[in-house]
PDB file of C-alpha atoms and ligand atoms in Angstrom:
ATOM      1  CA  MET A   1      -0.178  -0.022  -0.006  1.00 47.00           C
ATOM      2  CA  SER A   2       1.129   3.323  -0.807  1.00 52.00           C
ATOM      3  CA  ALA A   3       1.932   5.928   1.711  1.00 72.00           C
ATOM      4  CA  ALA A   4      -0.571   8.419   0.290  1.00 90.00           C
ATOM      5  CA  VAL A   5      -3.405   9.319   2.744  1.00 92.00           C
ATOM      6  CA  LEU A   6      -5.350  10.923  -0.477  1.00 94.00           C
ATOM      7  CA  ARG A   7      -5.030   9.533  -3.962  1.00 95.00           C
ATOM      8  CA  VAL A   8      -7.276  11.308  -6.491  1.00 95.00           C
ATOM      9  CA  GLU A   9      -7.471   9.990  -9.854  1.00 96.00           C
ATOM     10  CA  ASN A  10      -8.965  11.915 -13.004  1.00 97.00           C
ATOM     11  CA  LEU A  11     -11.582  13.273 -11.086  1.00 97.00           C
ATOM     12  CA  VAL A  12     -14.403  14.872 -13.118  1.00 98.00           C
ATOM     13  CA  LYS A  13     -17.482  16.953 -11.471  1.00 98.00           C
ATOM     14  CA  THR A  14     -20.221  18.214 -13.597  1.00 97.00           C
ATOM     15  CA  TYR A  15     -23.299  19.878 -12.473  1.00 96.00           C
ATOM     16  CA  GLY A  16     -26.455  20.183 -14.556  1.00 94.00           C
ATOM     17  CA  GLU A  17     -26.857  18.894 -18.143  1.00 93.00           C
ATOM     18  CA  GLY A  18     -27.372  20.211 -21.602  1.00 93.00           C
ATOM     19  CA  ASP A  19     -26.894  24.008 -21.955  1.00 93.00           C
ATOM     20  CA  ALA A  20     -26.679  24.526 -18.252  1.00 94.00           C
ATOM     21  CA  LEU A  21     -23.696  21.722 -17.813  1.00 95.00           C
ATOM     22  CA  VAL A  22     -20.944  23.292 -15.476  1.00 96.00           C
ATOM     23  CA  ARG A  23     -17.582  21.289 -15.589  1.00 96.00           C
ATOM     24  CA  ALA A  24     -16.471  22.264 -12.076  1.00 98.00           C
ATOM     25  CA  LEU A  25     -13.609  19.671 -12.123  1.00 98.00           C
ATOM     26  CA  ARG A  26     -11.957  18.640 -15.606  1.00 98.00           C
ATOM     27  CA  GLY A  27      -9.695  15.681 -14.461  1.00 97.00           C
ATOM     28  CA  VAL A  28      -7.871  16.554 -11.398  1.00 98.00           C
ATOM     29  CA  SER A  29      -5.109  13.805 -10.198  1.00 97.00           C
ATOM     30  CA  LEU A  30      -3.216  14.209  -7.246  1.00 95.00           C
ATOM     31  CA  ASP A  31      -1.577  12.512  -4.252  1.00 96.00           C
ATOM     32  CA  VAL A  32      -1.147  13.704  -0.727  1.00 96.00           C
ATOM     33  CA  GLU A  33       1.492  11.934   1.393  1.00 95.00           C
ATOM     34  CA  ARG A  34       0.905  11.333   5.015  1.00 94.00           C
ATOM     35  CA  GLY A  35       2.384  14.405   6.979  1.00 95.00           C
ATOM     36  CA  ASP A  36       2.097  16.816   4.125  1.00 96.00           C
ATOM     37  CA  TYR A  37       0.505  20.417   4.332  1.00 97.00           C
ATOM     38  CA  VAL A  38      -1.191  21.433   1.173  1.00 97.00           C
ATOM     39  CA  ALA A  39      -2.875  24.690   0.228  1.00 97.00           C
ATOM     40  CA  ILE A  40      -5.170  24.663  -2.488  1.00 97.00           C
ATOM     41  CA  MET A  41      -5.753  27.799  -4.233  1.00 97.00           C
ATOM     42  CA  GLY A  42      -7.572  29.419  -7.011  1.00 95.00           C
ATOM     43  CA  ALA A  43      -9.940  32.301  -7.798  1.00 93.00           C
ATOM     44  CA  SER A  44     -13.756  31.799  -7.023  1.00 92.00           C
ATOM     45  CA  GLY A  45     -15.564  29.281  -9.071  1.00 94.00           C
ATOM     46  CA  SER A  46     -12.331  27.481  -9.796  1.00 96.00           C
ATOM     47  CA  GLY A  47     -13.479  24.232  -8.383  1.00 96.00           C
ATOM     48  CA  LYS A  48     -12.079  24.317  -4.843  1.00 95.00           C
ATOM     49  CA  SER A  49     -15.093  23.692  -2.746  1.00 93.00           C
ATOM     50  CA  THR A  50     -16.093  21.056  -5.221  1.00 96.00           C
ATOM     51  CA  LEU A  51     -12.691  19.350  -4.733  1.00 96.00           C
ATOM     52  CA  MET A  52     -12.831  19.764  -1.099  1.00 94.00           C
ATOM     53  CA  ASN A  53     -16.498  18.411  -0.811  1.00 93.00           C
ATOM     54  CA  ILE A  54     -15.286  15.315  -2.758  1.00 94.00           C
ATOM     55  CA  LEU A  55     -12.273  14.882  -0.613  1.00 94.00           C
ATOM     56  CA  GLY A  56     -14.091  14.992   2.543  1.00 91.00           C
ATOM     57  CA  CYS A  57     -16.628  12.506   1.085  1.00 90.00           C
ATOM     58  CA  LEU A  58     -19.538  14.952   1.326  1.00 89.00           C
ATOM     59  CA  ASP A  59     -20.090  14.572  -2.455  1.00 91.00           C
ATOM     60  CA  VAL A  60     -19.296  12.058  -5.251  1.00 92.00           C
ATOM     61  CA  PRO A  61     -17.408  12.694  -8.507  1.00 95.00           C
ATOM     62  CA  SER A  62     -19.116  12.248 -11.872  1.00 96.00           C
ATOM     63  CA  GLU A  63     -15.855  10.441 -12.947  1.00 97.00           C
ATOM     64  CA  GLY A  64     -12.729   9.118 -11.511  1.00 97.00           C
ATOM     65  CA  ARG A  65     -11.477   7.435  -8.356  1.00 95.00           C
ATOM     66  CA  TYR A  66     -10.890   8.575  -4.912  1.00 94.00           C
ATOM     67  CA  LEU A  67      -8.709   6.523  -2.333  1.00 94.00           C
ATOM     68  CA  ILE A  68      -8.409   7.559   1.184  1.00 92.00           C
ATOM     69  CA  ASP A  69      -5.916   5.750   3.234  1.00 88.00           C
ATOM     70  CA  GLY A  70      -5.869   3.091   0.599  1.00 89.00           C
ATOM     71  CA  THR A  71      -9.698   2.527   0.632  1.00 91.00           C
ATOM     72  CA  ASP A  72     -11.522   3.180  -2.792  1.00 94.00           C
ATOM     73  CA  VAL A  73     -14.450   5.549  -1.493  1.00 93.00           C
ATOM     74  CA  GLY A  74     -16.447   4.841  -4.575  1.00 91.00           C
ATOM     75  CA  SER A  75     -16.806   1.220  -3.296  1.00 92.00           C
ATOM     76  CA  LEU A  76     -18.386   2.094  -0.003  1.00 93.00           C
ATOM     77  CA  ASP A  77     -22.095   2.284   0.952  1.00 93.00           C
ATOM     78  CA  GLU A  78     -23.648   5.162   2.801  1.00 91.00           C
ATOM     79  CA  HIS A  79     -23.150   3.630   6.340  1.00 93.00           C
ATOM     80  CA  GLN A  80     -19.435   2.738   5.600  1.00 93.00           C
ATOM     81  CA  LEU A  81     -18.888   6.346   4.288  1.00 92.00           C
ATOM     82  CA  ALA A  82     -20.278   7.941   7.240  1.00 91.00           C
ATOM     83  CA  VAL A  83     -18.030   5.774   9.422  1.00 91.00           C
ATOM     84  CA  LEU A  84     -15.000   6.591   7.153  1.00 92.00           C
ATOM     85  CA  ARG A  85     -15.937  10.393   7.613  1.00 91.00           C
ATOM     86  CA  ASN A  86     -16.017  10.276  11.183  1.00 90.00           C
ATOM     87  CA  ARG A  87     -12.853   8.287  11.671  1.00 89.00           C
ATOM     88  CA  LYS A  88     -10.651   9.497   9.103  1.00 91.00           C
ATOM     89  CA  ILE A  89     -11.451  13.318   8.351  1.00 93.00           C
ATOM     90  CA  GLY A  90     -11.445  16.375  10.498  1.00 94.00           C
ATOM     91  CA  PHE A  91     -13.460  19.293   8.885  1.00 93.00           C
ATOM     92  CA  VAL A  92     -12.960  23.050   9.633  1.00 95.00           C
ATOM     93  CA  PHE A  93     -15.290  25.389   7.653  1.00 93.00           C
ATOM     94  CA  GLN A  94     -15.157  29.297   6.893  1.00 92.00           C
ATOM     95  CA  SER A  95     -18.270  29.631   9.265  1.00 93.00           C
ATOM     96  CA  PHE A  96     -17.232  27.588  12.113  1.00 95.00           C
ATOM     97  CA  ASN A  97     -20.353  25.563  11.855  1.00 95.00           C
ATOM     98  CA  LEU A  98     -20.621  25.072  15.802  1.00 97.00           C
ATOM     99  CA  ILE A  99     -24.104  24.018  17.341  1.00 97.00           C
ATOM    100  CA  PRO A 100     -25.495  27.042  18.996  1.00 96.00           C
ATOM    101  CA  ARG A 101     -26.455  26.625  22.904  1.00 95.00           C
ATOM    102  CA  MET A 102     -24.276  23.927  23.366  1.00 97.00           C
ATOM    103  CA  SER A 103     -21.038  24.473  25.223  1.00 98.00           C
ATOM    104  CA  ALA A 104     -17.524  24.511  23.669  1.00 98.00           C
ATOM    105  CA  LEU A 105     -16.880  21.090  25.354  1.00 98.00           C
ATOM    106  CA  ALA A 106     -20.250  19.414  23.969  1.00 97.00           C
ATOM    107  CA  ASN A 107     -19.381  20.609  20.579  1.00 98.00           C
ATOM    108  CA  VAL A 108     -15.984  19.005  20.617  1.00 98.00           C
ATOM    109  CA  GLU A 109     -17.391  15.785  22.228  1.00 97.00           C
ATOM    110  CA  LEU A 110     -19.971  15.551  19.239  1.00 96.00           C
ATOM    111  CA  PRO A 111     -17.755  13.510  16.736  1.00 95.00           C
ATOM    112  CA  LEU A 112     -16.914  11.052  19.602  1.00 96.00           C
ATOM    113  CA  THR A 113     -20.563  10.887  20.556  1.00 93.00           C
ATOM    114  CA  TYR A 114     -21.409   9.898  16.789  1.00 90.00           C
ATOM    115  CA  GLY A 115     -18.188   7.478  16.760  1.00 90.00           C
ATOM    116  CA  GLY A 116     -19.553   5.596  19.867  1.00 92.00           C
ATOM    117  CA  VAL A 117     -16.862   6.694  22.400  1.00 95.00           C
ATOM    118  CA  GLY A 118     -18.250   6.391  26.376  1.00 96.00           C
ATOM    119  CA  ALA A 119     -18.727   9.505  28.262  1.00 97.00           C
ATOM    120  CA  ALA A 120     -15.808   9.577  30.469  1.00 97.00           C
ATOM    121  CA  GLU A 121     -13.471   9.170  27.478  1.00 98.00           C
ATOM    122  CA  ARG A 122     -15.360  11.575  25.417  1.00 97.00           C
ATOM    123  CA  ARG A 123     -14.872  14.306  28.115  1.00 98.00           C
ATOM    124  CA  ALA A 124     -11.334  13.641  28.810  1.00 98.00           C
ATOM    125  CA  ARG A 125     -10.312  13.832  25.005  1.00 97.00           C
ATOM    126  CA  ALA A 126     -12.575  16.802  24.331  1.00 98.00           C
ATOM    127  CA  LEU A 127     -10.777  18.756  27.245  1.00 98.00           C
ATOM    128  CA  GLU A 128      -7.326  17.791  25.924  1.00 97.00           C
ATOM    129  CA  ALA A 129      -8.173  18.927  22.455  1.00 96.00           C
ATOM    130  CA  LEU A 130      -9.467  22.220  23.900  1.00 97.00           C
ATOM    131  CA  GLY A 131      -6.447  22.603  25.779  1.00 96.00           C
ATOM    132  CA  ARG A 132      -4.357  22.190  22.721  1.00 93.00           C
ATOM    133  CA  VAL A 133      -6.009  25.119  20.974  1.00 95.00           C
ATOM    134  CA  GLY A 134      -5.547  27.100  24.199  1.00 95.00           C
ATOM    135  CA  LEU A 135      -9.188  27.241  25.293  1.00 97.00           C
ATOM    136  CA  ALA A 136      -9.205  25.251  28.769  1.00 97.00           C
ATOM    137  CA  ASP A 137     -10.572  28.282  30.334  1.00 97.00           C
ATOM    138  CA  ARG A 138     -13.558  28.490  27.997  1.00 98.00           C
ATOM    139  CA  VAL A 139     -15.042  24.840  27.829  1.00 98.00           C
ATOM    140  CA  HIS A 140     -18.274  25.925  29.408  1.00 98.00           C
ATOM    141  CA  HIS A 141     -19.017  28.783  27.174  1.00 98.00           C
ATOM    142  CA  ASP A 142     -21.426  28.656  24.251  1.00 98.00           C
ATOM    143  CA  PRO A 143     -20.121  29.898  20.803  1.00 97.00           C
ATOM    144  CA  ASN A 144     -22.215  33.220  21.107  1.00 97.00           C
ATOM    145  CA  GLU A 145     -20.049  33.857  24.022  1.00 97.00           C
ATOM    146  CA  LEU A 146     -16.857  33.327  22.118  1.00 97.00           C
ATOM    147  CA  SER A 147     -14.869  35.486  19.805  1.00 96.00           C
ATOM    148  CA  GLY A 148     -14.896  34.391  16.142  1.00 96.00           C
ATOM    149  CA  GLY A 149     -11.333  33.460  16.469  1.00 96.00           C
ATOM    150  CA  GLN A 150     -12.281  31.585  19.627  1.00 96.00           C
ATOM    151  CA  GLN A 151     -15.141  29.554  17.968  1.00 97.00           C
ATOM    152  CA  GLN A 152     -12.748  28.674  14.930  1.00 95.00           C
ATOM    153  CA  ARG A 153     -10.254  27.141  17.574  1.00 96.00           C
ATOM    154  CA  VAL A 154     -13.214  25.196  19.044  1.00 97.00           C
ATOM    155  CA  ALA A 155     -13.845  23.958  15.572  1.00 97.00           C
ATOM    156  CA  VAL A 156     -10.275  23.007  15.259  1.00 96.00           C
ATOM    157  CA  ALA A 157     -10.494  21.086  18.352  1.00 96.00           C
ATOM    158  CA  ARG A 158     -13.578  19.285  17.108  1.00 96.00           C
ATOM    159  CA  ALA A 159     -12.045  18.427  14.019  1.00 95.00           C
ATOM    160  CA  LEU A 160      -8.752  16.796  15.970  1.00 94.00           C
ATOM    161  CA  VAL A 161     -10.493  15.189  18.736  1.00 95.00           C
ATOM    162  CA  THR A 162     -11.163  12.041  16.707  1.00 93.00           C
ATOM    163  CA  ALA A 163      -7.345  11.974  15.578  1.00 91.00           C
ATOM    164  CA  PRO A 164      -8.110  11.879  11.992  1.00 91.00           C
ATOM    165  CA  ALA A 165      -5.792  10.935   9.158  1.00 87.00           C
ATOM    166  CA  LEU A 166      -6.539  13.902   7.324  1.00 93.00           C
ATOM    167  CA  LEU A 167      -7.243  17.506   8.295  1.00 95.00           C
ATOM    168  CA  LEU A 168      -9.453  19.361   5.570  1.00 96.00           C
ATOM    169  CA  ALA A 169     -10.272  23.259   5.780  1.00 96.00           C
ATOM    170  CA  ASP A 170     -12.150  25.247   3.512  1.00 94.00           C
ATOM    171  CA  GLU A 171     -11.137  29.016   3.856  1.00 94.00           C
ATOM    172  CA  PRO A 172     -10.834  28.598   7.836  1.00 95.00           C
ATOM    173  CA  THR A 173      -9.567  32.022   8.338  1.00 95.00           C
ATOM    174  CA  GLY A 174     -11.890  33.722   5.929  1.00 93.00           C
ATOM    175  CA  ASN A 175     -14.053  35.251   8.596  1.00 93.00           C
ATOM    176  CA  LEU A 176     -11.201  35.869  10.912  1.00 93.00           C
ATOM    177  CA  ASP A 177      -9.273  39.159  11.867  1.00 94.00           C
ATOM    178  CA  THR A 178      -5.327  39.376  11.588  1.00 94.00           C
ATOM    179  CA  MET A 179      -4.796  38.145  15.028  1.00 93.00           C
ATOM    180  CA  SER A 180      -7.163  35.361  14.994  1.00 94.00           C
ATOM    181  CA  THR A 181      -5.894  34.050  11.769  1.00 94.00           C
ATOM    182  CA  ARG A 182      -2.347  34.098  13.065  1.00 94.00           C
ATOM    183  CA  ASP A 183      -3.778  32.047  16.206  1.00 93.00           C
ATOM    184  CA  VAL A 184      -5.411  29.373  13.896  1.00 93.00           C
ATOM    185  CA  LEU A 185      -2.481  29.308  11.440  1.00 94.00           C
ATOM    186  CA  ASP A 186       0.153  28.747  14.329  1.00 94.00           C
ATOM    187  CA  ILE A 187      -2.100  25.858  15.541  1.00 93.00           C
ATOM    188  CA  MET A 188      -2.023  24.334  12.059  1.00 93.00           C
ATOM    189  CA  ASP A 189       1.723  24.812  11.832  1.00 93.00           C
ATOM    190  CA  ARG A 190       2.128  22.858  15.219  1.00 91.00           C
ATOM    191  CA  LEU A 191      -0.263  20.262  13.973  1.00 91.00           C
ATOM    192  CA  SER A 192       1.832  19.776  10.722  1.00 93.00           C
ATOM    193  CA  GLU A 193       5.197  19.671  12.668  1.00 92.00           C
ATOM    194  CA  SER A 194       3.504  16.956  14.825  1.00 90.00           C
ATOM    195  CA  GLY A 195       2.901  14.714  11.622  1.00 90.00           C
ATOM    196  CA  ARG A 196      -0.854  15.613  10.865  1.00 92.00           C
ATOM    197  CA  THR A 197      -1.646  15.700   7.103  1.00 95.00           C
ATOM    198  CA  ILE A 198      -3.418  19.002   6.219  1.00 97.00           C
ATOM    199  CA  VAL A 199      -5.084  20.244   3.384  1.00 97.00           C
ATOM    200  CA  ILE A 200      -6.465  23.861   3.524  1.00 97.00           C
ATOM    201  CA  ILE A 201      -8.219  25.754   0.797  1.00 96.00           C
ATOM    202  CA  THR A 202      -7.569  29.371   0.522  1.00 93.00           C
ATOM    203  CA  HIS A 203      -7.211  32.381  -1.752  1.00 88.00           C
ATOM    204  CA  GLU A 204      -4.903  34.395   0.673  1.00 90.00           C
ATOM    205  CA  ASP A 205      -1.376  34.155  -0.030  1.00 91.00           C
ATOM    206  CA  ASP A 206      -0.222  34.453   3.534  1.00 90.00           C
ATOM    207  CA  VAL A 207      -2.346  31.723   4.363  1.00 92.00           C
ATOM    208  CA  ALA A 208      -0.891  29.469   1.681  1.00 94.00           C
ATOM    209  CA  ALA A 209       2.622  30.795   2.559  1.00 94.00           C
ATOM    210  CA  ARG A 210       2.623  28.499   5.804  1.00 94.00           C
ATOM    211  CA  ALA A 211       1.912  25.292   3.697  1.00 97.00           C
ATOM    212  CA  LYS A 212       4.769  22.943   2.450  1.00 96.00           C
ATOM    213  CA  ARG A 213       2.983  22.560  -0.983  1.00 97.00           C
ATOM    214  CA  ILE A 214       0.588  24.824  -3.247  1.00 97.00           C
ATOM    215  CA  ILE A 215      -1.746  23.440  -5.702  1.00 97.00           C
ATOM    216  CA  ARG A 216      -3.461  26.014  -7.845  1.00 97.00           C
ATOM    217  CA  LEU A 217      -6.801  25.313  -9.661  1.00 97.00           C
ATOM    218  CA  VAL A 218      -7.883  27.165 -12.793  1.00 97.00           C
ATOM    219  CA  ASP A 219     -11.332  26.313 -14.232  1.00 97.00           C
ATOM    220  CA  GLY A 220     -11.230  23.019 -12.537  1.00 97.00           C
ATOM    221  CA  GLU A 221      -7.676  21.971 -13.648  1.00 98.00           C
ATOM    222  CA  ILE A 222      -4.495  21.821 -11.664  1.00 98.00           C
ATOM    223  CA  VAL A 223      -2.166  24.260 -13.349  1.00 98.00           C
ATOM    224  CA  GLU A 224       0.409  24.342 -10.551  1.00 97.00           C
ATOM    225  CA  ASP A 225       1.694  21.851  -8.059  1.00 97.00           C
ATOM    226  CA  ARG A 226       4.978  23.055  -6.083  1.00 96.00           C
ATOM    227  CA  ARG A 227       6.620  22.419  -2.812  1.00 96.00           C
ATOM    228  CA  GLN A 228       7.859  25.764  -1.032  1.00 92.00           C
ATOM    229  CA  ALA A 229      10.567  26.319   1.459  1.00 84.00           C
ATOM    230  CA  PRO A 230       9.410  27.137   5.138  1.00 76.00           C
ATOM    231  CA  VAL A 231       8.626  30.934   5.651  1.00 68.00           C
ATOM    232  CA  GLU A 232      11.474  32.759   7.341  1.00 62.00           C
ATOM    233  CA  GLY A 233      10.193  34.815  10.146  1.00 57.00           C
ATOM    234  CA  PRO A 234       9.774  35.167  13.997  1.00 57.00           C
ATOM    235  CA  PRO A 235       8.783  32.058  15.611  1.00 58.00           C
ATOM    236  CA  PRO A 236       5.185  31.354  16.108  1.00 56.00           C
ATOM    237  CA  ARG A 237       3.829  33.348  19.064  1.00 57.00           C
ATOM    238  CA  PRO A 238       2.641  30.958  21.703  1.00 57.00           C
ATOM    239  CA  ALA A 239      -1.151  31.317  22.176  1.00 53.00           C
ATOM    240  CA  ALA A 240      -2.457  31.521  25.850  1.00 51.00           C
ATOM    241  CA  GLN A 241      -2.507  28.128  27.794  1.00 48.00           C
ATOM    242  CA  THR A 242      -1.103  26.221  24.804  1.00 45.00           C
ATOM    243  CA  SER A 243       2.226  25.345  26.060  1.00 43.00           C
ATOM    244  CA  ALA A 244       1.519  21.539  26.225  1.00 46.00           C
ATOM    245  CA  PRO A 245       3.125  19.936  23.151  1.00 47.00           C
ATOM    246  CA  LEU A 246       0.631  18.820  20.269  1.00 51.00           C
ATOM    247  CA  PRO A 247       0.933  14.994  20.271  1.00 48.00           C
ATOM    248  CA  GLY A 248       1.432  13.521  16.964  1.00 45.00           C
ATOM    249  CA  ASN A 249      -0.509  10.719  15.587  1.00 44.00           C
ATOM    250  CA  GLY A 250       2.433   8.437  15.823  1.00 41.00           C
ATOM    251  CA  SER A 251       2.549   7.707  11.966  1.00 43.00           C
ATOM    252  CA  GLY A 252       3.966  10.948  10.302  1.00 41.00           C
ATOM    253  CA  PRO A 253       7.457  11.366   9.141  1.00 43.00           C
ATOM    254  CA  PRO A 254       9.593  13.639  10.874  1.00 43.00           C
ATOM    255  CA  ARG A 255       9.233  17.454   9.557  1.00 41.00           C
ATOM    256  CA  GLY A 256      11.927  17.736   6.645  1.00 40.00           C
ATOM    257  CA  ALA A 257      12.380  14.280   6.146  1.00 40.00           C
ATOM    258  CA  GLY A 258      13.412  13.519   2.590  1.00 38.00           C
ATOM    259  CA  GLY A 259      14.551  16.932   1.688  1.00 37.00           C
ATOM    260  CA  ASP A 260      10.698  17.950   0.836  1.00 38.00           C
ATOM    261  CA  HIS A 261      11.483  21.555   1.035  1.00 38.00           C
ATOM    262  CA  ASP A 262      13.186  22.517  -2.197  1.00 39.00           C
ATOM    263  CA  GLU A 263      11.673  23.854  -4.872  1.00 39.00           C
ATOM    264  CA  ARG A 264      10.490  21.112  -7.394  1.00 38.00           C
ATOM    265  CA  PRO A 265       7.233  20.083  -8.704  1.00 40.00           C
ATOM    266  CA  ALA A 266       5.291  17.742  -6.187  1.00 39.00           C
ATOM    267  CA  CYS A 267       4.009  15.825  -8.836  1.00 37.00           C
ATOM    268  CA  GLU A 268       3.356  15.863 -12.660  1.00 37.00           C
ATOM    269  CA  VAL A 269       0.742  18.357 -13.683  1.00 39.00           C
ATOM    270  CA  ARG A 270      -1.862  16.607 -15.643  1.00 40.00           C
ATOM    271  CA  SER A 271      -4.059  18.751 -17.609  1.00 38.00           C
ATOM    272  CA  ARG A 272      -6.100  17.794 -20.694  1.00 38.00           C
TER     273      ARG A 272
HETATM  274  P1  ADP B 301     -14.880  27.470  -5.642  1.00 80.99           P
HETATM  275  O1  ADP B 301     -14.786  26.915  -4.335  1.00 80.99           O
HETATM  276  O2  ADP B 301     -13.315  27.832  -6.141  1.00 80.99           O
HETATM  277  O3  ADP B 301     -15.319  28.964  -5.643  1.00 80.99           O
HETATM  278  P2  ADP B 301     -16.754  25.778  -6.545  1.00 80.99           P
HETATM  279  O4  ADP B 301     -16.276  24.431  -6.463  1.00 80.99           O
HETATM  280  O5  ADP B 301     -17.716  26.382  -5.480  1.00 80.99           O
HETATM  281  O6  ADP B 301     -15.751  26.896  -6.621  1.00 80.99           O
HETATM  282  O7  ADP B 301     -17.735  25.905  -7.937  1.00 80.99           O
HETATM  283  C1  ADP B 301     -17.006  25.703  -9.242  1.00 80.99           C
HETATM  284  C2  ADP B 301     -17.817  25.624 -10.365  1.00 80.99           C
HETATM  285  O8  ADP B 301     -19.026  24.841 -10.259  1.00 80.99           O
HETATM  286  C3  ADP B 301     -18.815  27.342 -10.366  1.00 80.99           C
HETATM  287  O9  ADP B 301     -18.798  27.498 -11.773  1.00 80.99           O
HETATM  288  C4  ADP B 301     -19.833  26.909  -9.475  1.00 80.99           C
HETATM  289  O10 ADP B 301     -20.734  28.049 -10.030  1.00 80.99           O
HETATM  290  C5  ADP B 301     -20.181  25.493  -9.866  1.00 80.99           C
HETATM  291  N1  ADP B 301     -21.071  24.980  -8.920  1.00 80.99           N
HETATM  292  C6  ADP B 301     -20.667  24.538  -7.799  1.00 80.99           C
HETATM  293  N2  ADP B 301     -21.717  23.982  -7.003  1.00 80.99           N
HETATM  294  C7  ADP B 301     -22.710  23.739  -7.862  1.00 80.99           C
HETATM  295  C8  ADP B 301     -24.050  23.154  -7.805  1.00 80.99           C
HETATM  296  N3  ADP B 301     -24.230  22.703  -6.846  1.00 80.99           N
HETATM  297  N4  ADP B 301     -24.767  23.189  -8.895  1.00 80.99           N
HETATM  298  C9  ADP B 301     -24.409  23.614 -10.013  1.00 80.99           C
HETATM  299  N5  ADP B 301     -23.072  24.355 -10.251  1.00 80.99           N
HETATM  300  C10 ADP B 301     -22.315  24.406  -8.980  1.00 80.99           C
HETATM  301 MG1   MG B 302     -15.490  27.794  -2.208  1.00 80.99          MG
END
């Protein structure tokens, strides 16, 4: 089995038919290795969310194959798909998508509840995840008692609490101010350093600058796929109460292994 967490082969997605046909993805192929940190960029309408929804098993492609951790997603029934989504994928959305009138703690416990984890373990893991994003003193607050940046950190904790193979984020800083953007990106950096696999969608250059690899979409096709050197700059500002190190998932390669910071194409750019 390959080390790819994600393998996408010739993905095509069309919406509608006849004169109203929209070709949102026109044959996208890509591999994402364990521990990689990928930013998917592109103008509005280029197919980013369509690709993300397929990668997150929230939508199915019109053509092509998609494997996650070696499993062909197309071969799964609804129930198997729901289990895969719960166990393997953590989502972060632009609009946070927290459940209102439920504490931060209860929100973070939710994926564990769906996953059938018992109450005591659920609580312990949710508290730990909230501690990791610097919110140990806000666990009993409801979303409307938290700032946007804090809400997004709760959403990151919720995405992480199941220890997913893959963290998918669609414009996670799109609704945040500069300070909160930095907090969230610092957390992503630490997750990446601990071996997590991250795919982030963004149209902001300074967000993409944190990633190890940049993929650019134009009109549903990959036109660029390159590795970039880590940004030089001041070390990440430690967020309050986040002094505890982020545990890795135990399976990621050490950062820098294989000399993956040089400028070279990450994979063949396929476009037709
Ligand atoms: P992005 O996230 O890069 O802005 P999208 O993936 O949302 O792009 O959209 C890609 C193209 O597919 C656009 O032309 C969009 O209008 C179209 N599209 C997206 N979702 C639908 C849908 N549910 N029905 C019809 N067309 C859609
Ligand atoms: Mg979008």
